[in-house]
Amino acid sequence: MSPSYEYQNNRIAEYAVREYLKGQDYHVVRITERRPGSIPFNLIAWRFDELIFIKVKSIRRDLTRKCFRREIIELSELFRSNTIPGLIQLWVFEDSAYKAYQIHAGGAVRIGEYKIREYKDVRS
């Protein structure tokens, strides 16, 4: 069975963000476990004393950021629980750019927009 279109897009987005962060001197680990109740992040990145837990999503142009309200609420709850020992970010690929959001107790604040070159999956 071949992976779904959504899965493939999100996977490519994860690899693109991972490679971008590596280029910014971060060490990055991709989380592959996807079970109910497992950690809701795709990447963990660190550099010096900075630790970032990142959720990466990819959406089509005709959708809006409102579709991520559930993810933002879930990530904000994790932030408030103080169980994550670092920053929490949501990176969304939309309209040919990655928009990065810092998660806080009350929601998300956009921290940047990055034009990352497209990641090519060498296994395809």
C-alpha atoms as one frame of an Amber mdcrd trajectory, in Angstrom:
protein
   0.000   0.000   0.000   1.435   3.384  -0.933   1.456   6.247   1.598  -1.305
   8.823   1.305  -0.768  12.113  -0.523  -1.085  14.042   2.763   1.489  11.790
   4.455   3.965  12.236   1.585   3.564  16.044   1.611   4.029  16.245   5.377
   7.048  13.929   5.226   8.708  16.033   2.533   7.958  19.170   4.581   9.562
  17.569   7.668  12.729  16.735   5.742  12.902  20.230   4.230  12.646  21.890
   7.672  15.178  19.414   9.073  17.710  20.219   6.356  17.119  23.968   6.763
  17.733  23.794  10.519  20.864  21.687   9.988  22.099  24.475   7.729  21.539
  26.864  10.658  23.889  24.722  12.830  21.146  22.887  14.704  21.325  19.197
  15.497  18.000  17.714  14.424  16.243  14.419  15.084  13.128  13.352  13.177
  10.531  11.563  15.294   8.996   8.653  13.422   6.604   7.150  15.986   3.011
   8.003  15.114   0.651   6.344  17.577  -2.275   7.820  19.487  -0.938   9.356
  22.670   2.623   9.618  21.375   4.568  12.879  21.312   2.879  15.306  18.851
   6.139  16.577  17.302   7.936  15.708  14.090  11.353  17.186  14.897  13.504
  17.987  17.904  16.262  20.522  17.246  18.984  21.870  19.518  21.876  24.270
  19.342  23.968  25.214  22.374  21.433  25.614  25.192  18.383  26.061  22.925
  15.990  23.111  22.568  13.013  23.246  20.160  10.161  20.770  19.703   8.642
  21.261  16.248   5.416  20.137  14.604   5.527  20.444  10.791   2.412  20.625
   8.622   1.789  21.163   4.931  -1.434  22.599   3.518  -2.891  23.455   0.142
  -3.378  27.080  -0.837  -7.149  26.965  -0.590  -7.050  26.160   3.119  -6.548
  28.701   5.877  -4.588  28.717   9.131  -7.898  28.227  10.944  -7.562  24.518
  10.163  -4.661  24.405  12.661  -6.661  25.729  15.592  -6.822  22.235  17.145
  -3.044  21.753  16.854  -2.369  25.193  18.336  -4.694  24.476  21.280  -3.026
  21.084  21.851   0.478  22.570  21.683  -0.509  25.483  23.940  -1.795  23.020
  26.522   1.571  21.228  26.417   3.317  24.577  26.901   1.152  25.360  29.950
   1.781  21.908  31.447   5.536  22.575  31.674   6.237  18.982  30.570   8.224
  20.000  27.485  11.766  21.127  28.396  12.161  23.630  25.576  10.464  25.852
  23.022   7.470  24.632  21.024   7.025  25.655  17.389   4.610  24.942  14.556
   5.992  25.201  11.002   3.393  25.300   8.218   4.239  24.975   4.520   1.793
  27.252   2.731   1.993  29.254  -0.510   5.599  28.136  -1.297   7.006  29.237
   2.072   7.321  27.878   5.582   5.655  30.005   8.208   7.038  29.395  11.693
   4.976  30.029  14.817   6.172  30.106  18.420   3.662  28.447  20.747   2.779
  30.183  24.009   0.202  29.569  26.737  -2.415  31.645  24.914  -1.779  30.554
  21.333   0.765  31.076  18.577   2.853  34.032  17.380   4.408  34.075  13.926
   8.202  34.253  14.249   9.270  34.014  10.638   8.684  33.025   7.052  11.285
  30.971   5.236  11.681  30.172   1.565  13.307  26.761   1.859  14.432  25.064
  -1.284  12.364  22.011  -2.065  13.606  18.813  -0.487  13.978  15.936  -2.938
  13.392  12.473  -1.518  16.278  10.425  -2.878  14.371   7.155  -2.304  11.638
   8.086  -4.824
